[in-house]
Short mmCIF file of C-alpha atoms in Angstrom, two decimals:
data_model
loop_
_atom_site.label_atom_id
_atom_site.label_comp_id
_atom_site.label_asym_id
_atom_site.label_seq_id
_atom_site.Cartn_x
_atom_site.Cartn_y
_atom_site.Cartn_z
CA GLU R 1 0.00 0.00 0.00
CA ILE R 2 2.81 2.42 0.82
CA ASP R 3 4.71 1.80 -2.40
CA PRO R 4 2.62 -0.03 -5.02
CA GLU R 5 5.54 0.05 -7.46
CA HIS R 6 7.80 -1.94 -5.11
CA TYR R 7 7.91 -5.10 -7.17
CA ARG R 8 10.07 -7.05 -4.74
CA ALA R 9 7.49 -6.54 -1.99
CA ARG R 10 4.86 -7.88 -4.38
CA ILE R 11 7.05 -10.90 -5.13
CA ASN R 12 7.43 -11.60 -1.42
CA LEU R 13 3.69 -11.27 -0.86
CA GLY R 14 3.04 -13.54 -3.83
CA VAL R 15 5.40 -16.18 -2.43
CA ILE R 16 3.58 -16.06 0.90
CA TYR R 17 0.24 -16.50 -0.88
CA ARG R 18 1.63 -19.34 -3.00
CA ASN R 19 2.91 -21.11 0.13
CA GLN R 20 -0.59 -20.77 1.61
CA ASN R 21 -2.01 -22.30 -1.60
CA ARG R 22 -3.77 -19.01 -2.37
CA LEU R 23 -2.73 -19.27 -6.00
CA SER R 24 -5.13 -16.68 -7.39
CA ASP R 25 -3.83 -14.07 -4.93
CA ALA R 26 -0.22 -15.08 -5.64
CA ILE R 27 -0.72 -14.76 -9.40
CA THR R 28 -2.31 -11.34 -8.94
CA GLN R 29 0.74 -10.14 -7.00
CA PHE R 30 3.20 -11.57 -9.51
CA GLU R 31 1.30 -10.06 -12.44
CA LYS R 32 1.32 -6.64 -10.73
CA ALA R 33 5.05 -7.01 -10.09
CA LEU R 34 5.49 -7.82 -13.78
CA GLU R 35 3.85 -4.50 -14.73
CA THR R 36 6.60 -2.69 -12.82
CA ALA R 37 9.48 -5.02 -13.73
CA PRO R 38 8.59 -6.65 -17.07
CA ASP R 39 12.11 -7.98 -17.69
CA SER R 40 12.77 -9.41 -14.26
CA PRO R 41 13.62 -13.12 -14.36
CA LEU R 42 12.74 -13.25 -10.66
CA VAL R 43 9.20 -12.01 -11.32
CA LEU R 44 8.79 -14.18 -14.40
CA GLY R 45 10.07 -17.28 -12.63
CA ASN R 46 7.68 -16.85 -9.73
CA LEU R 47 4.76 -16.12 -12.03
CA GLY R 48 5.55 -19.12 -14.20
CA ALA R 49 5.76 -21.41 -11.17
CA ALA R 50 2.44 -20.11 -9.84
CA TYR R 51 0.78 -20.61 -13.22
CA ALA R 52 2.04 -24.19 -13.25
CA GLN R 53 0.74 -24.83 -9.73
CA ALA R 54 -2.63 -23.43 -10.80
CA GLY R 55 -2.76 -25.80 -13.76
CA ARG R 56 -2.22 -23.03 -16.29
CA GLY R 57 0.49 -24.89 -18.18
CA GLU R 58 0.53 -22.95 -21.44
CA GLN R 59 0.87 -19.64 -19.63
CA SER R 60 3.53 -21.14 -17.40
CA VAL R 61 5.59 -22.28 -20.37
CA GLN R 62 5.32 -18.91 -22.13
CA VAL R 63 6.41 -16.97 -19.06
CA LEU R 64 9.21 -19.38 -18.15
CA GLN R 65 10.56 -19.40 -21.71
CA ARG R 66 10.82 -15.62 -21.50
CA ALA R 67 12.57 -15.88 -18.12
CA VAL R 68 15.07 -18.40 -19.52
CA ARG R 69 15.83 -16.08 -22.45
CA LEU R 70 16.57 -13.27 -19.99
CA SER R 71 18.59 -15.43 -17.60
CA PRO R 72 19.93 -18.44 -19.53
CA GLU R 73 22.32 -19.52 -16.76
CA ASP R 74 19.60 -19.91 -14.10
CA ALA R 75 19.24 -23.64 -13.49
CA ARG R 76 16.04 -23.27 -11.49
CA LEU R 77 14.30 -21.49 -14.39
CA HIS R 78 15.30 -24.31 -16.74
CA ALA R 79 14.03 -26.89 -14.22
CA ASN R 80 10.70 -25.13 -13.79
CA LEU R 81 10.33 -24.81 -17.55
CA GLY R 82 11.12 -28.50 -17.97
CA SER R 83 8.48 -29.43 -15.40
CA ALA R 84 5.87 -27.19 -17.05
CA LEU R 85 6.63 -28.70 -20.47
CA MET R 86 6.33 -32.22 -19.06
CA MET R 87 3.01 -31.27 -17.48
CA LEU R 88 1.76 -30.41 -20.98
CA GLY R 89 3.00 -33.70 -22.42
CA ARG R 90 5.87 -32.03 -24.26
CA GLU R 91 8.28 -34.61 -22.89
CA GLU R 92 11.21 -34.22 -25.28
CA GLU R 93 11.37 -30.45 -24.75
CA GLY R 94 10.86 -30.96 -21.03
CA ARG R 95 13.73 -33.43 -20.80
CA ARG R 96 16.02 -31.01 -22.65
CA SER R 97 15.19 -28.23 -20.20
CA LEU R 98 15.69 -30.51 -17.21
CA GLU R 99 19.02 -31.71 -18.60
CA LYS R 100 20.12 -28.10 -19.10
CA ALA R 101 19.20 -27.42 -15.47
CA ARG R 102 21.32 -30.41 -14.37
CA GLN R 103 24.25 -29.18 -16.45
CA LEU R 104 24.05 -25.72 -14.91
CA ASP R 105 23.65 -26.98 -11.35
CA PRO R 106 24.34 -30.69 -10.78
CA ASN R 107 23.17 -30.35 -7.16
CA LEU R 108 19.78 -28.93 -8.03
CA PHE R 109 17.98 -32.27 -7.98
CA ARG R 110 19.83 -33.81 -5.04
CA ARG R 111 17.87 -34.41 -1.87
CA PRO R 112 19.23 -33.00 1.37
#
């Protein structure tokens, strides 16, 4: 409310909503953050993940592809894109994205 253009505050609020499974509220916050920071891989990655959680696979893939173009060395973005592609049945593309994520960060898929 104090600073509606503070996109990082919107991201944080969106993450809280997403963790509470309030996906509609999370998506609203991420979309508002995107208006302020349209080229932020952080915003795009969070929005894409929320779209995927909400079952909005096509939108998820579109947003995550854009995020990957902006930040091609981010393993987590590649992993999320791979998962979204797999969700849509685009298995070959999904495997390529997941493999790219593994190449960028071999520890990404290791369990603690």
